XYZ file of C-alpha atoms in Angstrom:
688
model
C 0.000 0.000 0.000
C 2.875 2.388 0.683
C 6.390 2.823 -0.656
C 9.135 4.373 1.443
C 11.749 6.716 -0.036
C 14.364 4.648 -1.835
C 11.883 2.056 -3.138
C 12.232 1.386 -6.893
C 9.729 0.546 -9.579
C 11.488 -0.355 -12.821
C 13.485 2.743 -13.797
C 12.002 4.956 -11.056
C 13.421 5.729 -7.596
C 10.721 6.970 -5.208
C 11.687 10.138 -3.287
C 8.537 11.133 -1.367
C 4.749 10.881 -1.359
C 2.903 13.855 -2.897
C -0.722 12.826 -2.394
C -3.249 10.023 -2.617
C -6.847 9.464 -3.628
C -9.338 6.853 -4.737
C -7.370 6.069 -7.896
C -3.930 5.565 -6.430
C -0.954 7.234 -4.769
C 1.257 9.894 -6.368
C 4.973 10.028 -5.519
C 7.774 12.318 -6.522
C 10.331 10.032 -8.150
C 13.548 10.129 -10.151
C 13.693 8.481 -13.568
C 17.197 7.165 -13.217
C 18.001 6.579 -16.887
C 17.264 10.212 -17.779
C 18.080 11.826 -14.437
C 14.807 13.753 -14.274
C 12.187 14.148 -11.585
C 8.669 12.970 -12.367
C 5.313 12.453 -10.692
C 4.766 8.699 -10.430
C 1.164 7.538 -10.011
C 0.915 4.033 -8.565
C -2.004 1.621 -8.304
C -1.201 -0.564 -5.284
C -1.227 -4.304 -5.805
C -4.307 -4.771 -3.602
C -6.346 -2.344 -5.693
C -5.151 -4.015 -8.887
C -7.012 -7.175 -7.809
C -10.252 -5.359 -8.714
C -10.475 -5.567 -12.536
C -12.514 -2.368 -12.770
C -10.027 -0.433 -10.600
C -7.124 -1.592 -12.751
C -9.025 -0.833 -15.975
C -9.835 2.693 -14.790
C -6.209 3.262 -13.865
C -5.075 2.187 -17.326
C -7.778 4.329 -18.968
C -6.415 7.356 -17.118
C -2.948 6.676 -18.520
C -4.350 6.006 -21.987
C -6.506 9.161 -21.941
C -3.718 11.460 -20.774
C -1.187 9.907 -23.144
C -3.503 10.569 -26.100
C -3.513 14.291 -25.369
C -0.907 16.882 -26.238
C -1.725 20.350 -24.951
C 0.291 23.014 -23.064
C -2.151 22.833 -20.149
C -2.565 19.043 -19.826
C -0.045 17.146 -17.701
C 1.828 14.857 -20.157
C 2.529 11.142 -19.630
C 6.153 9.992 -19.936
C 5.883 6.247 -19.334
C 3.474 3.438 -18.363
C 4.531 0.175 -16.763
C 3.930 -2.794 -14.462
C 6.449 -4.089 -11.934
C 6.000 -6.811 -9.307
C 2.197 -6.657 -9.414
C 2.088 -2.855 -9.297
C 0.775 -0.729 -12.182
C 2.177 2.772 -12.570
C 2.587 5.648 -14.969
C 4.999 8.592 -14.878
C 3.935 12.172 -15.579
C 5.583 15.573 -15.698
C 6.121 16.893 -12.171
C 4.300 20.232 -11.752
C 5.957 22.532 -9.218
C 3.082 24.499 -7.752
C -0.246 24.175 -5.960
C -3.742 23.044 -6.803
C -6.587 25.557 -6.962
C -8.123 23.712 -3.998
C -5.081 24.660 -1.883
C -5.185 28.249 -3.137
C -8.907 28.587 -2.313
C -8.338 27.087 1.123
C -5.522 29.564 1.849
C -7.499 32.585 0.632
C -10.579 31.617 2.639
C -8.516 31.049 5.792
C -9.183 32.939 9.030
C -7.619 36.304 9.918
C -3.912 36.721 9.240
C -3.727 33.225 7.731
C -5.708 34.430 4.716
C -3.739 34.506 1.462
C -3.807 37.214 -1.177
C -7.153 37.103 -3.029
C -7.152 35.981 -6.666
C -8.530 38.830 -8.778
C -11.586 38.136 -10.982
C -9.543 38.726 -14.137
C -6.825 36.304 -12.987
C -9.480 33.707 -12.135
C -10.990 34.181 -15.607
C -7.546 33.705 -17.202
C -7.040 30.426 -15.313
C -10.479 29.178 -16.352
C -9.734 30.149 -19.977
C -6.576 28.005 -19.988
C -8.444 25.066 -18.420
C -11.320 25.406 -20.908
C -8.879 25.387 -23.831
C -7.284 22.209 -22.473
C -10.679 20.531 -22.019
C -11.678 21.506 -25.571
C -8.542 19.742 -26.831
C -9.456 16.623 -24.843
C -13.053 16.701 -26.074
C -11.912 17.075 -29.682
C -10.076 13.752 -29.289
C -13.078 12.033 -27.684
C -11.917 12.259 -24.055
C -14.283 13.419 -21.280
C -12.594 14.258 -17.985
C -15.713 13.857 -15.738
C -13.893 15.002 -12.576
C -13.004 18.656 -13.154
C -12.570 20.333 -9.757
C -10.123 22.672 -7.978
C -7.992 19.776 -6.737
C -7.382 18.625 -10.332
C -6.314 22.035 -11.668
C -2.680 22.846 -10.822
C -1.114 26.310 -10.935
C 2.634 26.172 -11.585
C 5.225 28.719 -10.480
C 4.960 30.558 -13.814
C 1.196 31.025 -13.344
C 0.112 28.405 -15.919
C -2.870 26.128 -15.272
C -2.469 22.356 -15.779
C -5.373 19.910 -16.015
C -4.520 16.687 -14.183
C -6.065 13.395 -13.014
C -7.989 11.778 -15.870
C -8.859 8.879 -13.537
C -12.564 9.087 -14.332
C -12.099 9.952 -17.991
C -14.260 8.267 -20.587
C -12.968 7.494 -24.061
C -15.330 7.512 -26.999
C -13.587 4.398 -28.289
C -14.112 2.458 -25.060
C -16.928 1.516 -22.707
C -17.898 3.273 -19.519
C -16.191 1.544 -16.603
C -18.762 2.758 -14.068
C -21.578 0.410 -13.128
C -25.276 1.146 -12.678
C -25.598 3.167 -9.475
C -22.051 4.597 -9.727
C -21.740 8.365 -9.764
C -18.442 9.242 -11.468
C -16.966 12.510 -10.205
C -16.806 14.527 -7.003
C -20.376 15.302 -5.823
C -19.809 19.001 -5.109
C -18.727 19.695 -8.716
C -21.005 17.222 -10.523
C -23.267 18.433 -13.281
C -26.992 17.822 -12.685
C -26.978 15.025 -15.274
C -24.105 13.354 -13.383
C -25.906 13.836 -10.061
C -29.011 12.202 -11.553
C -26.955 9.146 -12.497
C -27.232 9.805 -16.227
C -25.432 7.308 -18.426
C -25.163 9.621 -21.449
C -22.742 12.442 -20.725
C -20.995 14.754 -23.136
C -18.569 17.682 -23.085
C -21.162 19.914 -21.411
C -20.751 18.045 -18.138
C -17.080 19.167 -18.018
C -18.234 22.713 -18.859
C -20.523 22.655 -15.802
C -17.777 21.351 -13.494
C -15.338 24.019 -14.701
C -18.041 26.639 -14.084
C -18.507 25.316 -10.523
C -14.727 25.498 -10.016
C -14.595 29.113 -11.252
C -17.578 29.932 -8.988
C -15.632 28.694 -5.954
C -12.419 30.476 -6.999
C -14.321 33.795 -7.258
C -16.479 33.471 -4.129
C -14.128 31.323 -1.972
C -17.033 29.024 -1.190
C -18.550 26.092 -3.090
C -21.711 26.598 -5.104
C -23.258 23.871 -2.954
C -22.022 23.337 0.602
C -22.608 20.468 2.995
C -21.396 16.944 3.687
C -24.649 14.999 3.267
C -24.175 13.331 -0.120
C -27.877 12.790 -0.880
C -28.835 16.328 0.111
C -25.950 17.700 -1.960
C -27.081 15.773 -5.048
C -30.683 16.910 -4.511
C -29.676 20.575 -4.361
C -27.510 20.264 -7.482
C -30.600 18.963 -9.294
C -33.179 21.379 -7.868
C -31.640 24.502 -6.275
C -30.010 27.438 -8.059
C -26.619 28.473 -6.600
C -26.446 31.869 -4.865
C -25.834 34.829 -7.181
C -22.083 35.507 -7.272
C -22.604 39.281 -7.112
C -24.790 38.862 -4.027
C -21.769 37.213 -2.373
C -19.272 39.774 -3.673
C -20.483 42.828 -5.679
C -16.873 43.421 -6.812
C -17.153 40.411 -9.157
C -17.789 41.888 -12.632
C -21.354 41.358 -13.858
C -20.143 39.882 -17.175
C -17.983 37.272 -15.414
C -20.851 36.321 -13.079
C -23.066 35.893 -16.160
C -20.470 33.606 -17.791
C -20.317 31.405 -14.667
C -24.126 31.273 -14.435
C -24.420 30.117 -18.064
C -21.719 27.468 -17.595
C -23.642 26.143 -14.550
C -27.119 26.032 -16.083
C -29.095 22.976 -14.917
C -30.121 21.866 -18.422
C -27.197 20.992 -20.731
C -28.941 22.727 -23.661
C -28.925 26.020 -21.724
C -25.163 25.875 -21.058
C -22.234 26.685 -23.309
C -22.350 23.896 -25.853
C -18.591 23.327 -25.772
C -15.558 24.184 -23.700
C -14.411 26.320 -26.652
C -17.581 28.443 -26.431
C -16.856 29.013 -22.734
C -13.224 29.854 -23.538
C -14.322 32.325 -26.226
C -16.594 34.220 -23.810
C -13.855 34.316 -21.154
C -11.495 35.677 -23.806
C -14.040 38.391 -24.714
C -14.366 39.331 -21.045
C -10.586 39.622 -20.628
C -10.404 41.750 -23.797
C -13.207 44.040 -22.474
C -15.456 43.037 -25.378
C -19.199 42.220 -25.148
C -19.771 38.609 -24.081
C -22.244 36.271 -25.804
C -23.940 35.042 -22.612
C -26.921 36.980 -21.310
C -28.239 37.194 -17.757
C -31.306 35.006 -17.215
C -34.500 36.880 -16.326
C -37.351 35.841 -14.063
C -39.447 34.475 -16.924
C -36.688 32.234 -18.276
C -35.847 30.993 -14.804
C -39.510 30.197 -14.222
C -39.679 28.269 -17.487
C -36.542 26.296 -16.634
C -37.856 25.561 -13.140
C -41.032 24.275 -14.770
C -39.040 21.940 -17.028
C -37.277 20.484 -13.977
C -40.542 20.110 -12.025
C -42.976 19.053 -14.742
C -45.272 17.180 -12.374
C -45.574 20.056 -9.911
C -46.018 22.549 -12.766
C -48.731 20.460 -14.377
C -50.526 20.200 -11.051
C -50.292 23.945 -10.500
C -51.626 24.723 -13.997
C -54.488 22.292 -13.506
C -55.264 23.911 -10.169
C -55.209 27.379 -11.755
C -57.497 26.325 -14.607
C -59.859 24.625 -12.189
C -59.735 27.662 -9.909
C -60.567 29.976 -12.824
C -63.534 27.797 -13.842
C -64.817 27.633 -10.298
C -64.324 31.364 -9.916
C -66.363 32.068 -13.060
C -69.118 29.695 -11.950
C -69.123 31.263 -8.514
C -69.476 34.769 -9.951
C -72.479 33.661 -12.064
C -74.128 32.054 -9.071
C -73.465 35.104 -6.930
C -75.051 37.351 -9.557
C -78.128 35.107 -9.764
C -78.489 34.688 -6.032
C -77.885 38.413 -5.229
C -75.168 37.476 -2.740
C -77.595 35.827 -0.375
C -75.085 34.607 2.170
C -72.009 35.913 3.909
C -70.026 32.819 2.880
C -70.701 33.569 -0.772
C -69.425 37.117 -0.264
C -66.162 35.788 1.207
C -65.765 33.438 -1.762
C -66.319 36.302 -4.176
C -63.628 38.379 -2.487
C -61.233 35.457 -2.612
C -61.952 35.003 -6.321
C -61.309 38.701 -6.914
C -57.945 38.477 -5.156
C -57.035 35.442 -7.256
C -57.936 37.321 -10.435
C -55.782 40.289 -9.446
C -52.866 38.015 -8.557
C -53.155 36.410 -12.002
C -53.178 39.860 -13.618
C -50.167 40.894 -11.562
C -48.298 37.760 -12.636
C -49.150 38.367 -16.302
C -47.953 41.951 -16.092
C -44.754 40.984 -14.260
C -43.989 38.338 -16.905
C -44.516 40.611 -19.911
C -42.742 43.471 -18.156
C -39.695 41.290 -17.528
C -39.545 40.295 -21.203
C -39.817 43.932 -22.286
C -37.190 45.075 -19.779
C -34.729 42.433 -20.975
C -35.256 43.518 -24.589
C -34.810 47.188 -23.654
C -31.559 46.358 -21.860
C -30.205 44.561 -24.944
C -31.175 47.527 -27.161
C -29.547 50.025 -24.799
C -26.298 48.035 -24.508
C -25.784 47.578 -28.257
C -27.428 50.685 -29.739
C -24.148 52.422 -30.634
C -22.940 49.496 -32.734
C -26.216 48.658 -34.510
C -26.999 49.368 -38.164
C -29.641 51.877 -39.275
C -32.119 49.092 -40.124
C -31.625 47.582 -36.654
C -32.216 50.973 -35.015
C -35.469 51.395 -36.920
C -36.542 47.933 -35.784
C -35.613 48.911 -32.208
C -37.763 52.032 -32.454
C -40.627 49.876 -33.713
C -40.284 47.635 -30.676
C -40.151 50.653 -28.346
C -43.363 52.030 -29.851
C -45.145 48.671 -29.444
C -43.981 48.417 -25.845
C -45.172 51.980 -25.243
C -48.629 51.084 -26.585
C -48.811 48.064 -24.278
C -47.923 50.038 -21.153
C -50.313 52.861 -22.064
C -53.177 50.322 -22.334
C -52.284 48.879 -18.918
C -52.133 52.320 -17.292
C -55.470 53.382 -18.798
C -57.245 50.096 -18.003
C -56.381 50.007 -14.300
C -56.018 53.724 -13.610
C -59.066 53.835 -11.308
C -58.545 50.456 -9.615
C -57.124 51.145 -6.131
C -55.817 47.565 -5.817
C -53.694 47.869 -8.953
C -51.682 50.909 -7.870
C -48.314 49.157 -8.162
C -49.087 48.013 -11.722
C -50.263 51.478 -12.811
C -47.221 53.154 -11.232
C -44.874 50.658 -12.923
C -46.621 51.116 -16.297
C -46.355 54.925 -16.033
C -42.673 54.574 -15.112
C -42.063 52.534 -18.294
C -44.122 55.029 -20.349
C -41.911 57.889 -19.164
C -38.745 55.947 -19.947
C -39.971 54.898 -23.425
C -41.228 58.370 -24.335
C -37.870 59.781 -23.327
C -36.045 57.168 -25.440
C -38.273 57.973 -28.449
C -37.957 61.740 -27.799
C -41.760 62.030 -27.499
C -43.542 64.627 -25.332
C -45.044 63.941 -21.891
C -42.167 61.700 -20.745
C -41.593 63.822 -17.644
C -45.341 63.954 -16.873
C -45.567 60.144 -16.887
C -42.545 59.769 -14.614
C -43.814 62.362 -12.146
C -47.266 60.732 -12.032
C -45.589 57.369 -11.386
C -43.610 58.960 -8.545
C -46.804 60.412 -7.016
C -48.528 56.988 -7.034
C -45.509 55.235 -5.520
C -45.327 57.927 -2.817
C -49.020 57.383 -1.966
C -48.527 53.620 -1.825
C -45.767 54.017 0.748
C -48.380 55.041 3.295
C -50.816 52.205 2.553
C -48.657 49.141 1.835
C -48.060 46.578 4.599
C -44.520 46.166 3.230
C -43.541 49.549 1.730
C -40.001 48.519 0.726
C -40.897 47.278 -2.841
C -42.734 50.542 -3.534
C -39.810 52.540 -2.120
C -37.330 50.635 -4.313
C -39.440 51.285 -7.418
C -39.794 54.924 -6.367
C -36.000 55.166 -6.328
C -35.765 53.674 -9.840
C -38.400 56.107 -11.144
C -36.485 59.042 -9.648
C -33.313 57.697 -11.277
C -34.930 57.706 -14.740
C -36.270 61.224 -14.120
C -32.731 62.324 -13.217
C -31.494 60.910 -16.550
C -34.261 62.732 -18.458
C -33.595 66.056 -16.734
C -29.847 65.695 -17.245
C -30.282 65.161 -20.998
C -32.393 68.340 -21.244
C -29.822 70.409 -19.320
C -32.236 71.404 -16.524
C -29.685 71.425 -13.709
C -31.818 73.048 -11.002
C -34.690 70.577 -11.489
C -32.171 67.728 -11.663
C -30.636 68.751 -8.335
C -34.079 68.852 -6.708
C -34.808 65.338 -8.030
C -31.422 64.060 -6.857
C -32.037 65.455 -3.374
C -35.374 63.589 -3.223
C -33.678 60.445 -4.497
C -31.003 60.751 -1.805
C -33.709 60.857 0.883
C -35.369 57.733 -0.559
C -32.118 55.795 -0.822
C -31.170 56.855 2.707
C -34.436 55.353 3.991
C -33.665 52.109 2.113
C -30.266 52.029 3.799
C -31.838 52.509 7.223
C -34.304 49.652 6.709
C -31.466 47.276 5.754
C -28.351 48.590 7.566
C -26.357 45.389 6.990
C -27.044 45.228 3.235
C -24.295 46.934 1.159
C -26.382 47.289 -2.026
C -28.643 50.228 -1.004
C -25.592 51.978 0.426
C -23.685 51.503 -2.840
C -26.573 53.059 -4.802
C -26.645 55.962 -2.355
C -22.968 56.736 -3.033
C -23.601 57.033 -6.796
C -26.533 59.361 -6.053
C -24.520 61.607 -3.731
C -21.542 61.784 -6.094
C -23.684 63.058 -8.990
C -25.447 65.556 -6.705
C -22.116 67.008 -5.555
C -20.955 67.432 -9.181
C -24.147 69.268 -10.226
C -24.001 71.575 -7.202
C -20.422 72.406 -8.162
C -21.496 73.194 -11.701
C -24.161 75.637 -10.456
C -21.614 77.332 -8.210
C -23.336 76.214 -5.006
C -19.985 75.466 -3.388
C -21.185 75.217 0.207
C -23.981 72.772 -0.736
C -21.521 70.788 -2.865
C -19.128 70.433 0.071
C -22.029 69.287 2.260
C -22.962 66.655 -0.342
C -19.343 65.484 -0.524
C -19.243 65.218 3.261
C -22.349 62.998 3.191
C -20.753 60.982 0.389
C -17.595 60.517 2.459
C -19.737 59.301 5.362
C -21.562 56.816 3.086
C -18.236 55.489 1.748
C -16.956 55.082 5.319
C -20.082 53.109 6.315
C -19.754 50.948 3.197
C -16.107 50.206 4.045
C -17.189 49.155 7.551
C -19.623 46.667 5.999
C -17.153 45.484 3.348
C -13.550 46.303 4.306
C -12.287 44.816 1.013
C -14.626 46.877 -1.198
C -11.984 48.402 -3.464
C -14.433 50.791 -5.147
C -15.539 52.258 -1.810
C -11.945 52.576 -0.533
C -10.905 54.318 -3.733
C -13.967 56.602 -3.718
C -13.356 57.813 -0.171
C -9.629 58.224 -0.863
C -10.399 60.365 -3.941
C -12.779 62.558 -1.944
C -10.239 63.118 0.811
C -7.408 63.811 -1.632
C -9.270 66.273 -3.884
C -11.278 68.370 -1.429
C -10.104 71.976 -1.420
C -9.739 72.054 2.358
C -7.998 68.658 2.619
C -5.926 68.420 5.775
C -2.685 66.435 6.320
C -4.767 63.912 8.245
C -7.111 63.551 5.248
C -4.182 63.031 2.898
C -2.651 60.342 5.122
C -5.977 58.541 5.380
C -6.470 58.837 1.621
C -3.058 57.237 1.013
C -3.964 54.321 3.283
C -7.362 53.791 1.594
C -5.905 54.032 -1.913
C -3.276 51.423 -1.059
C -6.018 49.133 0.299
C -7.892 49.463 -2.999
C -4.722 48.699 -4.977
C -3.986 45.656 -2.799
C -7.424 44.280 -3.753
C -7.108 45.089 -7.456
C -3.606 46.220 -8.502
C -4.582 46.214 -12.190
C -7.022 49.125 -11.766
C -5.244 52.228 -13.081
C -7.820 54.541 -11.482
C -6.727 53.362 -8.030
C -3.110 54.303 -8.816
C -4.364 57.707 -9.950
C -6.083 58.211 -6.585
C -2.894 57.187 -4.767
C -0.941 59.731 -6.830
C -3.441 62.486 -5.943
C -3.239 61.613 -2.253
C 0.577 61.549 -2.260
C 0.589 64.923 -4.052
C -1.647 66.426 -1.356
C 0.658 64.953 1.291
C 3.634 66.708 -0.356
C 5.461 63.544 -1.457
C 5.933 64.693 -5.066
C 8.337 61.945 -6.179
C 6.087 59.156 -4.910
C 3.094 60.934 -6.447
C 4.818 61.041 -9.831
C 5.635 57.326 -9.623
C 2.018 56.393 -8.766
C 0.599 58.598 -11.530
C 3.007 57.132 -14.088
C 1.855 53.655 -12.987
C -1.756 54.775 -13.520
C -0.898 55.995 -17.028
C 0.852 52.725 -17.840
C -2.170 50.686 -16.752
C -4.617 52.938 -18.618
C -2.974 53.143 -22.048
C -1.332 56.509 -21.476
C -3.852 57.872 -18.988
C -6.114 60.910 -19.213
C -6.536 64.403 -17.771
C -6.991 63.012 -14.249
C -3.418 61.727 -14.410
C -1.889 64.590 -16.395
C -3.139 67.465 -14.212
C -1.846 65.948 -10.972
C 1.396 64.897 -12.665
C 1.774 68.448 -14.040
C 1.512 69.902 -10.521
C 3.914 67.320 -9.104
C 6.527 67.931 -11.827
C 6.133 71.666 -11.454
C 6.944 71.227 -7.782
C 10.000 69.174 -8.732
C 11.230 71.955 -11.063
C 10.216 70.502 -14.446
C 8.349 73.567 -15.778
C 8.377 72.568 -19.456
C 7.119 69.051 -18.749
C 4.452 70.487 -16.472
C 3.257 72.936 -19.127
C 3.076 70.189 -21.782
C 0.968 68.021 -19.491
C -1.461 70.873 -18.788
C -1.835 71.536 -22.529
C -2.395 67.825 -23.113
C -5.050 67.793 -20.375
C -6.810 70.846 -21.873
C -7.055 69.095 -25.243
C -8.469 65.961 -23.595
C -11.064 67.953 -21.629
C -12.164 69.735 -24.806
C -12.752 66.332 -26.443
C -14.580 64.962 -23.375
C -17.007 67.701 -22.280
C -18.898 65.320 -19.982
C -15.830 65.322 -17.705
C -15.421 69.094 -17.775
C -17.305 69.865 -14.570
C -15.504 67.107 -12.650
C -12.076 68.364 -13.755
C -12.796 72.096 -13.456
C -11.660 72.381 -9.829
C -8.584 70.289 -10.534
C -7.729 72.338 -13.652
C -8.119 75.600 -11.711
C -5.854 74.292 -8.972
C -3.215 73.328 -11.545
C -3.409 76.830 -13.059
C -3.099 78.454 -9.635
C -0.151 76.207 -8.833
C 1.657 77.281 -12.001
C 0.846 80.961 -11.481
C 1.954 80.920 -7.844
C 5.239 79.250 -8.658
C 5.866 81.624 -11.578
C 5.307 84.620 -9.283
C 7.610 83.120 -6.669
C 10.339 82.589 -9.247
C 9.925 86.139 -10.556
C 10.151 87.548 -7.037
C 13.264 85.482 -6.366
C 14.912 86.865 -9.525
């Protein structure tokens, strides 16, 4: 069962044990004839007595030997010595993703440095490419998991352990009742004991591995095997962005598609998954789309056909009974109190059905509007005309809903939602009365707040309606009205924060709101009000950092505020430096965080360090922009480089002229740079 150091198998001298599992023991060994170190996988003699165990072991060697890919561990030799089967592989110096995840999820100071989402995506891309190569040669891995993905010292991913692989040319060595694979990473079809598996099962397992690498927790936790298999079949994993909002939405969407329950809903090949990961890393639009409520409901129905059929039958029967009851009530003039109760129940059921119908159609329309908005800039003229046709049809639908239920007090939420969509669509089509519809929607939502048992849904929709009104007012240049709307929106979002103080999402939305309000107040010259808004924003960032100490966006936002306020104190600058460095530690690839660090170091008077940080920002952002150049101009001016400083200011002026939407944000910074140059010029003149 075990081999001590110094034991030999044929040409191999065993040095130490690396690890062991159900398919054998892996040793580090020396191939004496070639003088190289290898990983030697051994099937002990006792296990070899089981024909299926020995056949699986040989299939693993055969499968791996048939593959030649930069990310698949190659086989050097296969042999049999004194009743022991073995094969030698390349020795990978590094760690498995399982070890990396365990280190990063460790407690307190034991926690390792977090893998960034982009780095995790790169690893998954390499693994997907390797799996595509295996699939193209008819090899299914069937046990993709963090423990079988190795990261070497150069940062390359290696796919290892084809012990459960299936070859198209050979039979399946599992028996009826066997579940090949590790339960936590099994695809639903594996968990169900399916005998027909294809490449999409490896796609699912790689998606589950990427999920765990991003969230530092498995998609399905627990040690009860049967319960784990049941949840894989029936329960959706938690939304990645609900676990960590810093995970990019596009990457979370890619993982969700890879882990779809039905194979037909997943990426159809490992190459398709690799292509979308490549698009994400290149900052290009991905092919996968987030799944809406309607689609999820349809997919749930497919998985629970019996329950769905029963529910539909119950609904149909309920509708028939309701209709019959209404006829009888009309004929009998509501003779009894029991009949009156039944009528009210039927009315509630009808309204719930109407609400469901509206929610379903509204979700479909909202998904279509999101797709149109995301791709409008790149669409052809014929596509844009088709989009406008869809917008007009959607507008007609919502106008019918609003008119039909306008006087029904029980349908207030539907009417308010329909008016909200009408305002948005009229604004998109540049039609009149968009603002009127949005303001009427806001009035209804405000009234509902006082009458609803649970006012939070109405308050959330009220915030969204205010947000669309802000967008409409901004596009028309009505700054004063926009500020008034933003102030109302801030009050609403603040109340949402207070009702859920431990939830970071309302607080994150509040910070966006307060940042835009401060910018508009600056533009109108209301400096005192702008400073008050920035102070509230700083407080919101601080509270968000308390909830999520590793929230890089919040750390960077508060650091930027502290570093760029006109009355920044030395204490503010020191705190800004600390926060900016925390943001960089979480995501060192973000050039904007280096820019904030440079601004903070400049305010602290460390001009050399500021220049270094700003140059790093420019390097990570393809040469940078005016945010880098203005601070770097001031720093270089302070270091005596007047010509370089002047060139940077001119470069920044040209950039601002080409990006007028940034003009108000950069105005204070540009003025400070001008004052800095003027003051130093006067000082030099006085010295002369």
